[in-house]
Amino acid sequence: MTYAIDPELLPWLDMLPAVTLTDHESLLAARSSMAQLAEVLPAYEPANPVDVRDTAVPGPSDAPDVPVRVYTPAGRTAAAPGLLYIHGGGFVMGDLDTFDAHLLRLVDELGIVIVSVDYRLAPEHPFPAPVEDCYAALNWVAAKAGELGIDPDRLGVAGESAGGGLAAAVALLARDRGGPALCFQYLGIPELDDRLDTPSMRAYTDTPIWNRPNAVYSWTSYLGAEPGGDGVSPYAAPSRAADLAGLPPAFVTTCQFDPLRDEGIDYARRLAHAGVAAELRHYPGTFHGSGLVETAAVSRRMFADELDALRRGLRITAG
C-alpha cells in the first residue's frame, strides 16, 4: 500500500530501523539495530543538572531484582512529581538506553523524578514477567518516595508502544491489588490488544517500523501462545479488561498509519465511557515511531503535547 505520510517524514524513511520480526534470528538482528539506533541518535545535554544513577530493586516473588535508572533534578529540595517510565520495543526489544535522551529531556523540562524500568523481555520471559517487573518497580518507587524526593500524591506511570501497554496494565494492577495510588497514566501509541482485529491492524501490513506481521510476532512472544485466544489476561492485553472504572486520568496518543491506532482510540473511548478523565491525541500523516524524526513539525508538536500532558497530569506548577 501507499500512505500519505507527512512530507517532512518521508526523507527519513530509509534511515529509520527496518524492523522485521519473523523468528529468533530476526529478533536478535532487530535488538542489535535498536541498540545501534540509541547510539546514533543525538545526545541530549540538559540545561539544568540531572543526577542519573542505575540501581536494582526487588523483583516479583521468586524472580530476580529489576534494574532501573533513576533521573533526579540535581539540587532539588522540595518533593517533586514522580514518573515510572516503561520503554517500548514490542515486549521483545529495548533497554534503559533506548529512551535515555528522551527521559533526560523530560526531567530537564519538567523538574520531575523519573524511574525507568529495564523489565525482562519476551520470548525468553513471557507474560507475566515483564508486567510484574514493572509493577514491582512501581511498588519500590512508592515505598522509597521520600528517599527519591517524590511527592507520593503526584506519582504517575508512562510508556511508549509496548511500554504504553505495560503502563496501562500497571495501572490496572495497582487498582485491582490496592497498590500505589497513581494520579496519571501517559499511554503513548500503546500496544493493548492481542486480538489483532481492528481495521488498522488488519490493513497495515507493510507500514514503516511497525506493522501487522511484527505485531503477530510480538504478541506470540509475549503470551507464549497464539494471540487472540480465550482466557488472555487483561494484565497482558489491557483492551480485554471488562471494567475500566476507577483508573487514573489518561492521555493517549495514536499515529495515523500505525496498526496500533484503533486499539489506542478505542481504549481512550472506553476509559471516557467508564468515567475516567481521558484525553486522546491523534496525529495525521504519522507512523509508529515517527517521533524519532525530531525535526519534523508534527514530531515537535507530539513532544510539546507530551510535556503539556505530563505538566497537567502530574500537577506541575511553575518554579
JSON list of N, CA, C and O in Angstrom, two decimals, residues 7-61:
[
{"chain": "A", "resi": 7, "resn": "PRO", "atom": "N", "xyz": [5.08, 14.94, 4.57]},
{"chain": "A", "resi": 7, "resn": "PRO", "atom": "CA", "xyz": [6.25, 15.16, 3.70]},
{"chain": "A", "resi": 7, "resn": "PRO", "atom": "C", "xyz": [7.56, 15.35, 4.45]},
{"chain": "A", "resi": 7, "resn": "PRO", "atom": "O", "xyz": [8.63, 14.99, 3.94]},
{"chain": "A", "resi": 8, "resn": "GLU", "atom": "N", "xyz": [7.50, 15.91, 5.65]},
{"chain": "A", "resi": 8, "resn": "GLU", "atom": "CA", "xyz": [8.73, 16.11, 6.42]},
{"chain": "A", "resi": 8, "resn": "GLU", "atom": "C", "xyz": [9.31, 14.78, 6.93]},
{"chain": "A", "resi": 8, "resn": "GLU", "atom": "O", "xyz": [10.49, 14.70, 7.26]},
{"chain": "A", "resi": 9, "resn": "LEU", "atom": "N", "xyz": [8.48, 13.76, 7.00]},
{"chain": "A", "resi": 9, "resn": "LEU", "atom": "CA", "xyz": [8.95, 12.45, 7.49]},
{"chain": "A", "resi": 9, "resn": "LEU", "atom": "C", "xyz": [9.51, 11.58, 6.38]},
{"chain": "A", "resi": 9, "resn": "LEU", "atom": "O", "xyz": [10.36, 10.72, 6.62]},
{"chain": "A", "resi": 10, "resn": "LEU", "atom": "N", "xyz": [9.02, 11.80, 5.16]},
{"chain": "A", "resi": 10, "resn": "LEU", "atom": "CA", "xyz": [9.37, 10.91, 4.05]},
{"chain": "A", "resi": 10, "resn": "LEU", "atom": "C", "xyz": [10.88, 10.75, 3.83]},
{"chain": "A", "resi": 10, "resn": "LEU", "atom": "O", "xyz": [11.35, 9.62, 3.65]},
{"chain": "A", "resi": 11, "resn": "PRO", "atom": "N", "xyz": [11.69, 11.83, 3.85]},
{"chain": "A", "resi": 11, "resn": "PRO", "atom": "CA", "xyz": [13.12, 11.64, 3.57]},
{"chain": "A", "resi": 11, "resn": "PRO", "atom": "C", "xyz": [13.84, 10.76, 4.58]},
{"chain": "A", "resi": 11, "resn": "PRO", "atom": "O", "xyz": [14.95, 10.28, 4.31]},
{"chain": "A", "resi": 12, "resn": "TRP", "atom": "N", "xyz": [13.24, 10.54, 5.71]},
{"chain": "A", "resi": 12, "resn": "TRP", "atom": "CA", "xyz": [13.89, 9.79, 6.79]},
{"chain": "A", "resi": 12, "resn": "TRP", "atom": "C", "xyz": [13.55, 8.31, 6.76]},
{"chain": "A", "resi": 12, "resn": "TRP", "atom": "O", "xyz": [14.13, 7.53, 7.53]},
{"chain": "A", "resi": 13, "resn": "LEU", "atom": "N", "xyz": [12.62, 7.91, 5.92]},
{"chain": "A", "resi": 13, "resn": "LEU", "atom": "CA", "xyz": [12.14, 6.52, 5.97]},
{"chain": "A", "resi": 13, "resn": "LEU", "atom": "C", "xyz": [13.26, 5.51, 5.81]},
{"chain": "A", "resi": 13, "resn": "LEU", "atom": "O", "xyz": [13.31, 4.49, 6.52]},
{"chain": "A", "resi": 14, "resn": "ASP", "atom": "N", "xyz": [14.18, 5.77, 4.88]},
{"chain": "A", "resi": 14, "resn": "ASP", "atom": "CA", "xyz": [15.26, 4.81, 4.63]},
{"chain": "A", "resi": 14, "resn": "ASP", "atom": "C", "xyz": [16.30, 4.78, 5.75]},
{"chain": "A", "resi": 14, "resn": "ASP", "atom": "O", "xyz": [17.11, 3.85, 5.82]},
{"chain": "A", "resi": 15, "resn": "MET", "atom": "N", "xyz": [16.29, 5.82, 6.62]},
{"chain": "A", "resi": 15, "resn": "MET", "atom": "CA", "xyz": [17.30, 5.89, 7.69]},
{"chain": "A", "resi": 15, "resn": "MET", "atom": "C", "xyz": [16.79, 5.31, 9.00]},
{"chain": "A", "resi": 15, "resn": "MET", "atom": "O", "xyz": [17.57, 5.05, 9.92]},
{"chain": "A", "resi": 16, "resn": "LEU", "atom": "N", "xyz": [15.48, 5.12, 9.09]},
{"chain": "A", "resi": 16, "resn": "LEU", "atom": "CA", "xyz": [14.92, 4.55, 10.31]},
{"chain": "A", "resi": 16, "resn": "LEU", "atom": "C", "xyz": [15.10, 3.03, 10.31]},
{"chain": "A", "resi": 16, "resn": "LEU", "atom": "O", "xyz": [15.22, 2.42, 9.25]},
{"chain": "A", "resi": 17, "resn": "PRO", "atom": "N", "xyz": [15.14, 2.43, 11.50]},
{"chain": "A", "resi": 17, "resn": "PRO", "atom": "CA", "xyz": [15.38, 0.98, 11.55]},
{"chain": "A", "resi": 17, "resn": "PRO", "atom": "C", "xyz": [14.28, 0.19, 10.86]},
{"chain": "A", "resi": 17, "resn": "PRO", "atom": "O", "xyz": [13.09, 0.47, 11.03]},
{"chain": "A", "resi": 18, "resn": "ALA", "atom": "N", "xyz": [14.68, -0.76, 10.03]},
{"chain": "A", "resi": 18, "resn": "ALA", "atom": "CA", "xyz": [13.72, -1.65, 9.38]},
{"chain": "A", "resi": 18, "resn": "ALA", "atom": "C", "xyz": [13.53, -2.87, 10.27]},
{"chain": "A", "resi": 18, "resn": "ALA", "atom": "O", "xyz": [14.36, -3.78, 10.29]},
{"chain": "A", "resi": 19, "resn": "VAL", "atom": "N", "xyz": [12.45, -2.87, 11.03]},
{"chain": "A", "resi": 19, "resn": "VAL", "atom": "CA", "xyz": [12.19, -3.94, 11.99]},
{"chain": "A", "resi": 19, "resn": "VAL", "atom": "C", "xyz": [11.33, -5.00, 11.31]},
{"chain": "A", "resi": 19, "resn": "VAL", "atom": "O", "xyz": [10.20, -4.74, 10.90]},
{"chain": "A", "resi": 20, "resn": "THR", "atom": "N", "xyz": [11.89, -6.21, 11.16]},
{"chain": "A", "resi": 20, "resn": "THR", "atom": "CA", "xyz": [11.15, -7.33, 10.59]},
{"chain": "A", "resi": 20, "resn": "THR", "atom": "C", "xyz": [11.28, -8.51, 11.54]},
{"chain": "A", "resi": 20, "resn": "THR", "atom": "O", "xyz": [12.37, -9.08, 11.69]},
{"chain": "A", "resi": 21, "resn": "LEU", "atom": "N", "xyz": [10.20, -8.83, 12.21]},
{"chain": "A", "resi": 21, "resn": "LEU", "atom": "CA", "xyz": [10.22, -9.87, 13.23]},
{"chain": "A", "resi": 21, "resn": "LEU", "atom": "C", "xyz": [9.50, -11.11, 12.71]},
{"chain": "A", "resi": 21, "resn": "LEU", "atom": "O", "xyz": [8.27, -11.10, 12.54]},
{"chain": "A", "resi": 22, "resn": "THR", "atom": "N", "xyz": [10.28, -12.15, 12.43]},
{"chain": "A", "resi": 22, "resn": "THR", "atom": "CA", "xyz": [9.69, -13.40, 11.93]},
{"chain": "A", "resi": 22, "resn": "THR", "atom": "C", "xyz": [10.14, -14.61, 12.74]},
{"chain": "A", "resi": 22, "resn": "THR", "atom": "O", "xyz": [9.41, -15.59, 12.86]},
{"chain": "A", "resi": 23, "resn": "ASP", "atom": "N", "xyz": [11.36, -14.56, 13.28]},
{"chain": "A", "resi": 23, "resn": "ASP", "atom": "CA", "xyz": [11.91, -15.68, 14.05]},
{"chain": "A", "resi": 23, "resn": "ASP", "atom": "C", "xyz": [12.96, -15.14, 15.00]},
{"chain": "A", "resi": 23, "resn": "ASP", "atom": "O", "xyz": [13.19, -13.92, 15.07]},
{"chain": "A", "resi": 24, "resn": "HIS", "atom": "N", "xyz": [13.61, -16.04, 15.75]},
{"chain": "A", "resi": 24, "resn": "HIS", "atom": "CA", "xyz": [14.55, -15.57, 16.77]},
{"chain": "A", "resi": 24, "resn": "HIS", "atom": "C", "xyz": [15.76, -14.88, 16.16]},
{"chain": "A", "resi": 24, "resn": "HIS", "atom": "O", "xyz": [16.27, -13.89, 16.72]},
{"chain": "A", "resi": 25, "resn": "GLU", "atom": "N", "xyz": [16.20, -15.35, 15.01]},
{"chain": "A", "resi": 25, "resn": "GLU", "atom": "CA", "xyz": [17.34, -14.71, 14.35]},
{"chain": "A", "resi": 25, "resn": "GLU", "atom": "C", "xyz": [17.01, -13.27, 13.96]},
{"chain": "A", "resi": 25, "resn": "GLU", "atom": "O", "xyz": [17.81, -12.36, 14.17]},
{"chain": "A", "resi": 26, "resn": "SER", "atom": "N", "xyz": [15.82, -13.05, 13.42]},
{"chain": "A", "resi": 26, "resn": "SER", "atom": "CA", "xyz": [15.43, -11.70, 13.06]},
{"chain": "A", "resi": 26, "resn": "SER", "atom": "C", "xyz": [15.25, -10.82, 14.30]},
{"chain": "A", "resi": 26, "resn": "SER", "atom": "O", "xyz": [15.53, -9.62, 14.28]},
{"chain": "A", "resi": 27, "resn": "LEU", "atom": "N", "xyz": [14.81, -11.43, 15.40]},
{"chain": "A", "resi": 27, "resn": "LEU", "atom": "CA", "xyz": [14.68, -10.68, 16.65]},
{"chain": "A", "resi": 27, "resn": "LEU", "atom": "C", "xyz": [16.05, -10.21, 17.13]},
{"chain": "A", "resi": 27, "resn": "LEU", "atom": "O", "xyz": [16.21, -9.04, 17.54]},
{"chain": "A", "resi": 28, "resn": "LEU", "atom": "N", "xyz": [17.05, -11.09, 17.10]},
{"chain": "A", "resi": 28, "resn": "LEU", "atom": "CA", "xyz": [18.38, -10.69, 17.53]},
{"chain": "A", "resi": 28, "resn": "LEU", "atom": "C", "xyz": [18.92, -9.55, 16.67]},
{"chain": "A", "resi": 28, "resn": "LEU", "atom": "O", "xyz": [19.56, -8.62, 17.16]},
{"chain": "A", "resi": 29, "resn": "ALA", "atom": "N", "xyz": [18.64, -9.61, 15.35]},
{"chain": "A", "resi": 29, "resn": "ALA", "atom": "CA", "xyz": [19.07, -8.53, 14.46]},
{"chain": "A", "resi": 29, "resn": "ALA", "atom": "C", "xyz": [18.35, -7.23, 14.80]},
{"chain": "A", "resi": 29, "resn": "ALA", "atom": "O", "xyz": [18.96, -6.15, 14.80]},
{"chain": "A", "resi": 30, "resn": "ALA", "atom": "N", "xyz": [17.06, -7.32, 15.11]},
{"chain": "A", "resi": 30, "resn": "ALA", "atom": "CA", "xyz": [16.29, -6.12, 15.46]},
{"chain": "A", "resi": 30, "resn": "ALA", "atom": "C", "xyz": [16.78, -5.53, 16.78]},
{"chain": "A", "resi": 30, "resn": "ALA", "atom": "O", "xyz": [16.87, -4.31, 16.92]},
{"chain": "A", "resi": 31, "resn": "ARG", "atom": "N", "xyz": [17.10, -6.39, 17.75]},
{"chain": "A", "resi": 31, "resn": "ARG", "atom": "CA", "xyz": [17.64, -5.88, 19.01]},
{"chain": "A", "resi": 31, "resn": "ARG", "atom": "C", "xyz": [18.95, -5.15, 18.77]},
{"chain": "A", "resi": 31, "resn": "ARG", "atom": "O", "xyz": [19.21, -4.09, 19.36]},
{"chain": "A", "resi": 32, "resn": "SER", "atom": "N", "xyz": [19.78, -5.69, 17.89]},
{"chain": "A", "resi": 32, "resn": "SER", "atom": "CA", "xyz": [21.06, -5.05, 17.58]},
{"chain": "A", "resi": 32, "resn": "SER", "atom": "C", "xyz": [20.85, -3.70, 16.91]},
{"chain": "A", "resi": 32, "resn": "SER", "atom": "O", "xyz": [21.51, -2.72, 17.25]},
{"chain": "A", "resi": 33, "resn": "SER", "atom": "N", "xyz": [19.90, -3.64, 15.97]},
{"chain": "A", "resi": 33, "resn": "SER", "atom": "CA", "xyz": [19.66, -2.37, 15.27]},
{"chain": "A", "resi": 33, "resn": "SER", "atom": "C", "xyz": [19.08, -1.33, 16.21]},
{"chain": "A", "resi": 33, "resn": "SER", "atom": "O", "xyz": [19.39, -0.14, 16.11]},
{"chain": "A", "resi": 34, "resn": "MET", "atom": "N", "xyz": [18.26, -1.76, 17.17]},
{"chain": "A", "resi": 34, "resn": "MET", "atom": "CA", "xyz": [17.70, -0.82, 18.14]},
{"chain": "A", "resi": 34, "resn": "MET", "atom": "C", "xyz": [18.81, -0.27, 19.04]},
{"chain": "A", "resi": 34, "resn": "MET", "atom": "O", "xyz": [18.83, 0.93, 19.36]},
{"chain": "A", "resi": 35, "resn": "ALA", "atom": "N", "xyz": [19.74, -1.14, 19.44]},
{"chain": "A", "resi": 35, "resn": "ALA", "atom": "CA", "xyz": [20.86, -0.69, 20.27]},
{"chain": "A", "resi": 35, "resn": "ALA", "atom": "C", "xyz": [21.72, 0.30, 19.49]},
{"chain": "A", "resi": 35, "resn": "ALA", "atom": "O", "xyz": [22.19, 1.31, 20.04]},
{"chain": "A", "resi": 36, "resn": "GLN", "atom": "N", "xyz": [21.94, 0.01, 18.21]},
{"chain": "A", "resi": 36, "resn": "GLN", "atom": "CA", "xyz": [22.74, 0.92, 17.39]},
{"chain": "A", "resi": 36, "resn": "GLN", "atom": "C", "xyz": [22.02, 2.26, 17.20]},
{"chain": "A", "resi": 36, "resn": "GLN", "atom": "O", "xyz": [22.66, 3.31, 17.20]},
{"chain": "A", "resi": 37, "resn": "LEU", "atom": "N", "xyz": [20.70, 2.21, 17.07]},
{"chain": "A", "resi": 37, "resn": "LEU", "atom": "CA", "xyz": [19.94, 3.44, 16.91]},
{"chain": "A", "resi": 37, "resn": "LEU", "atom": "C", "xyz": [20.10, 4.33, 18.14]},
{"chain": "A", "resi": 37, "resn": "LEU", "atom": "O", "xyz": [20.28, 5.55, 18.01]},
{"chain": "A", "resi": 38, "resn": "ALA", "atom": "N", "xyz": [20.05, 3.73, 19.33]},
{"chain": "A", "resi": 38, "resn": "ALA", "atom": "CA", "xyz": [20.21, 4.51, 20.55]},
{"chain": "A", "resi": 38, "resn": "ALA", "atom": "C", "xyz": [21.58, 5.20, 20.58]},
{"chain": "A", "resi": 38, "resn": "ALA", "atom": "O", "xyz": [21.72, 6.30, 21.13]},
{"chain": "A", "resi": 39, "resn": "GLU", "atom": "N", "xyz": [22.58, 4.55, 19.97]},
{"chain": "A", "resi": 39, "resn": "GLU", "atom": "CA", "xyz": [23.93, 5.12, 19.97]},
{"chain": "A", "resi": 39, "resn": "GLU", "atom": "C", "xyz": [24.07, 6.27, 18.99]},
{"chain": "A", "resi": 39, "resn": "GLU", "atom": "O", "xyz": [24.85, 7.19, 19.22]},
{"chain": "A", "resi": 40, "resn": "VAL", "atom": "N", "xyz": [23.31, 6.25, 17.89]},
{"chain": "A", "resi": 40, "resn": "VAL", "atom": "CA", "xyz": [23.49, 7.29, 16.87]},
{"chain": "A", "resi": 40, "resn": "VAL", "atom": "C", "xyz": [22.49, 8.43, 17.00]},
{"chain": "A", "resi": 40, "resn": "VAL", "atom": "O", "xyz": [22.68, 9.49, 16.39]},
{"chain": "A", "resi": 41, "resn": "LEU", "atom": "N", "xyz": [21.43, 8.25, 17.79]},
{"chain": "A", "resi": 41, "resn": "LEU", "atom": "CA", "xyz": [20.51, 9.36, 18.00]},
{"chain": "A", "resi": 41, "resn": "LEU", "atom": "C", "xyz": [21.23, 10.49, 18.73]},
{"chain": "A", "resi": 41, "resn": "LEU", "atom": "O", "xyz": [22.15, 10.26, 19.52]},
{"chain": "A", "resi": 42, "resn": "PRO", "atom": "N", "xyz": [20.84, 11.75, 18.45]},
{"chain": "A", "resi": 42, "resn": "PRO", "atom": "CA", "xyz": [21.51, 12.87, 19.09]},
{"chain": "A", "resi": 42, "resn": "PRO", "atom": "C", "xyz": [21.45, 12.77, 20.62]},
{"chain": "A", "resi": 42, "resn": "PRO", "atom": "O", "xyz": [20.39, 12.47, 21.18]},
{"chain": "A", "resi": 43, "resn": "ALA", "atom": "N", "xyz": [22.57, 13.01, 21.27]},
{"chain": "A", "resi": 43, "resn": "ALA", "atom": "CA", "xyz": [22.57, 13.05, 22.72]},
{"chain": "A", "resi": 43, "resn": "ALA", "atom": "C", "xyz": [21.85, 14.31, 23.18]},
{"chain": "A", "resi": 43, "resn": "ALA", "atom": "O", "xyz": [21.76, 15.30, 22.44]},
{"chain": "A", "resi": 44, "resn": "TYR", "atom": "N", "xyz": [21.33, 14.27, 24.38]},
{"chain": "A", "resi": 44, "resn": "TYR", "atom": "CA", "xyz": [20.66, 15.46, 24.92]},
{"chain": "A", "resi": 44, "resn": "TYR", "atom": "C", "xyz": [21.51, 16.01, 26.06]},
{"chain": "A", "resi": 44, "resn": "TYR", "atom": "O", "xyz": [21.88, 15.28, 26.98]},
{"chain": "A", "resi": 45, "resn": "GLU", "atom": "N", "xyz": [21.80, 17.30, 25.98]},
{"chain": "A", "resi": 45, "resn": "GLU", "atom": "CA", "xyz": [22.58, 17.97, 27.03]},
{"chain": "A", "resi": 45, "resn": "GLU", "atom": "C", "xyz": [21.62, 18.82, 27.84]},
{"chain": "A", "resi": 45, "resn": "GLU", "atom": "O", "xyz": [21.15, 19.86, 27.37]},
{"chain": "A", "resi": 46, "resn": "PRO", "atom": "N", "xyz": [21.31, 18.41, 29.06]},
{"chain": "A", "resi": 46, "resn": "PRO", "atom": "CA", "xyz": [20.34, 19.17, 29.86]},
{"chain": "A", "resi": 46, "resn": "PRO", "atom": "C", "xyz": [20.84, 20.58, 30.17]},
{"chain": "A", "resi": 46, "resn": "PRO", "atom": "O", "xyz": [22.04, 20.81, 30.41]},
{"chain": "A", "resi": 47, "resn": "ALA", "atom": "N", "xyz": [19.90, 21.52, 30.16]},
{"chain": "A", "resi": 47, "resn": "ALA", "atom": "CA", "xyz": [20.23, 22.89, 30.57]},
{"chain": "A", "resi": 47, "resn": "ALA", "atom": "C", "xyz": [20.41, 22.97, 32.08]},
{"chain": "A", "resi": 47, "resn": "ALA", "atom": "O", "xyz": [21.17, 23.81, 32.58]},
{"chain": "A", "resi": 48, "resn": "ASN", "atom": "N", "xyz": [19.72, 22.09, 32.79]},
{"chain": "A", "resi": 48, "resn": "ASN", "atom": "CA", "xyz": [19.82, 22.02, 34.25]},
{"chain": "A", "resi": 48, "resn": "ASN", "atom": "C", "xyz": [20.45, 20.68, 34.63]},
{"chain": "A", "resi": 48, "resn": "ASN", "atom": "O", "xyz": [20.17, 19.67, 34.01]},
{"chain": "A", "resi": 49, "resn": "PRO", "atom": "N", "xyz": [21.31, 20.67, 35.67]},
{"chain": "A", "resi": 49, "resn": "PRO", "atom": "CA", "xyz": [21.97, 19.42, 36.03]},
{"chain": "A", "resi": 49, "resn": "PRO", "atom": "C", "xyz": [20.96, 18.33, 36.43]},
{"chain": "A", "resi": 49, "resn": "PRO", "atom": "O", "xyz": [20.00, 18.59, 37.15]},
{"chain": "A", "resi": 50, "resn": "VAL", "atom": "N", "xyz": [21.20, 17.13, 35.92]},
{"chain": "A", "resi": 50, "resn": "VAL", "atom": "CA", "xyz": [20.36, 15.97, 36.24]},
{"chain": "A", "resi": 50, "resn": "VAL", "atom": "C", "xyz": [21.26, 14.86, 36.77]},
{"chain": "A", "resi": 50, "resn": "VAL", "atom": "O", "xyz": [22.24, 14.49, 36.13]},
{"chain": "A", "resi": 51, "resn": "ASP", "atom": "N", "xyz": [20.92, 14.35, 37.95]},
{"chain": "A", "resi": 51, "resn": "ASP", "atom": "CA", "xyz": [21.63, 13.20, 38.50]},
{"chain": "A", "resi": 51, "resn": "ASP", "atom": "C", "xyz": [21.03, 11.92, 37.94]},
{"chain": "A", "resi": 51, "resn": "ASP", "atom": "O", "xyz": [19.80, 11.75, 37.98]},
{"chain": "A", "resi": 52, "resn": "VAL", "atom": "N", "xyz": [21.87, 11.04, 37.41]},
{"chain": "A", "resi": 52, "resn": "VAL", "atom": "CA", "xyz": [21.41, 9.78, 36.83]},
{"chain": "A", "resi": 52, "resn": "VAL", "atom": "C", "xyz": [22.16, 8.64, 37.50]},
{"chain": "A", "resi": 52, "resn": "VAL", "atom": "O", "xyz": [23.39, 8.65, 37.58]},
{"chain": "A", "resi": 53, "resn": "ARG", "atom": "N", "xyz": [21.41, 7.66, 38.01]},
{"chain": "A", "resi": 53, "resn": "ARG", "atom": "CA", "xyz": [22.08, 6.51, 38.62]},
{"chain": "A", "resi": 53, "resn": "ARG", "atom": "C", "xyz": [21.31, 5.24, 38.29]},
{"chain": "A", "resi": 53, "resn": "ARG", "atom": "O", "xyz": [20.08, 5.24, 38.19]},
{"chain": "A", "resi": 54, "resn": "ASP", "atom": "N", "xyz": [22.07, 4.18, 38.10]},
{"chain": "A", "resi": 54, "resn": "ASP", "atom": "CA", "xyz": [21.48, 2.86, 37.87]},
{"chain": "A", "resi": 54, "resn": "ASP", "atom": "C", "xyz": [21.50, 2.06, 39.16]},
{"chain": "A", "resi": 54, "resn": "ASP", "atom": "O", "xyz": [22.50, 2.09, 39.91]},
{"chain": "A", "resi": 55, "resn": "THR", "atom": "N", "xyz": [20.43, 1.37, 39.42]},
{"chain": "A", "resi": 55, "resn": "THR", "atom": "CA", "xyz": [20.37, 0.51, 40.60]},
{"chain": "A", "resi": 55, "resn": "THR", "atom": "C", "xyz": [19.46, -0.68, 40.27]},
{"chain": "A", "resi": 55, "resn": "THR", "atom": "O", "xyz": [19.04, -0.85, 39.14]},
{"chain": "A", "resi": 56, "resn": "ALA", "atom": "N", "xyz": [19.20, -1.51, 41.25]},
{"chain": "A", "resi": 56, "resn": "ALA", "atom": "CA", "xyz": [18.28, -2.64, 41.07]},
{"chain": "A", "resi": 56, "resn": "ALA", "atom": "C", "xyz": [17.33, -2.66, 42.25]},
{"chain": "A", "resi": 56, "resn": "ALA", "atom": "O", "xyz": [17.71, -2.32, 43.38]},
{"chain": "A", "resi": 57, "resn": "VAL", "atom": "N", "xyz": [16.09, -3.03, 41.98]},
{"chain": "A", "resi": 57, "resn": "VAL", "atom": "CA", "xyz": [15.06, -3.02, 43.01]},
{"chain": "A", "resi": 57, "resn": "VAL", "atom": "C", "xyz": [14.52, -4.44, 43.16]},
{"chain": "A", "resi": 57, "resn": "VAL", "atom": "O", "xyz": [14.65, -5.26, 42.25]},
{"chain": "A", "resi": 58, "resn": "PRO", "atom": "N", "xyz": [13.93, -4.76, 44.30]},
{"chain": "A", "resi": 58, "resn": "PRO", "atom": "CA", "xyz": [13.40, -6.11, 44.50]},
{"chain": "A", "resi": 58, "resn": "PRO", "atom": "C", "xyz": [12.39, -6.48, 43.42]},
{"chain": "A", "resi": 58, "resn": "PRO", "atom": "O", "xyz": [11.46, -5.73, 43.13]},
{"chain": "A", "resi": 59, "resn": "GLY", "atom": "N", "xyz": [12.57, -7.64, 42.84]},
{"chain": "A", "resi": 59, "resn": "GLY", "atom": "CA", "xyz": [11.68, -8.10, 41.79]},
{"chain": "A", "resi": 59, "resn": "GLY", "atom": "C", "xyz": [10.44, -8.77, 42.35]},
{"chain": "A", "resi": 59, "resn": "GLY", "atom": "O", "xyz": [10.23, -8.83, 43.56]},
{"chain": "A", "resi": 60, "resn": "PRO", "atom": "N", "xyz": [9.61, -9.29, 41.45]},
{"chain": "A", "resi": 60, "resn": "PRO", "atom": "CA", "xyz": [8.44, -10.06, 41.90]},
{"chain": "A", "resi": 60, "resn": "PRO", "atom": "C", "xyz": [8.88, -11.27, 42.72]},
{"chain": "A", "resi": 60, "resn": "PRO", "atom": "O", "xyz": [10.06, -11.65, 42.71]},
{"chain": "A", "resi": 61, "resn": "SER", "atom": "N", "xyz": [7.95, -11.89, 43.40]},
{"chain": "A", "resi": 61, "resn": "SER", "atom": "CA", "xyz": [8.26, -13.07, 44.21]},
{"chain": "A", "resi": 61, "resn": "SER", "atom": "C", "xyz": [8.98, -14.13, 43.38]},
{"chain": "A", "resi": 61, "resn": "SER", "atom": "O", "xyz": [8.56, -14.45, 42.27]}
]
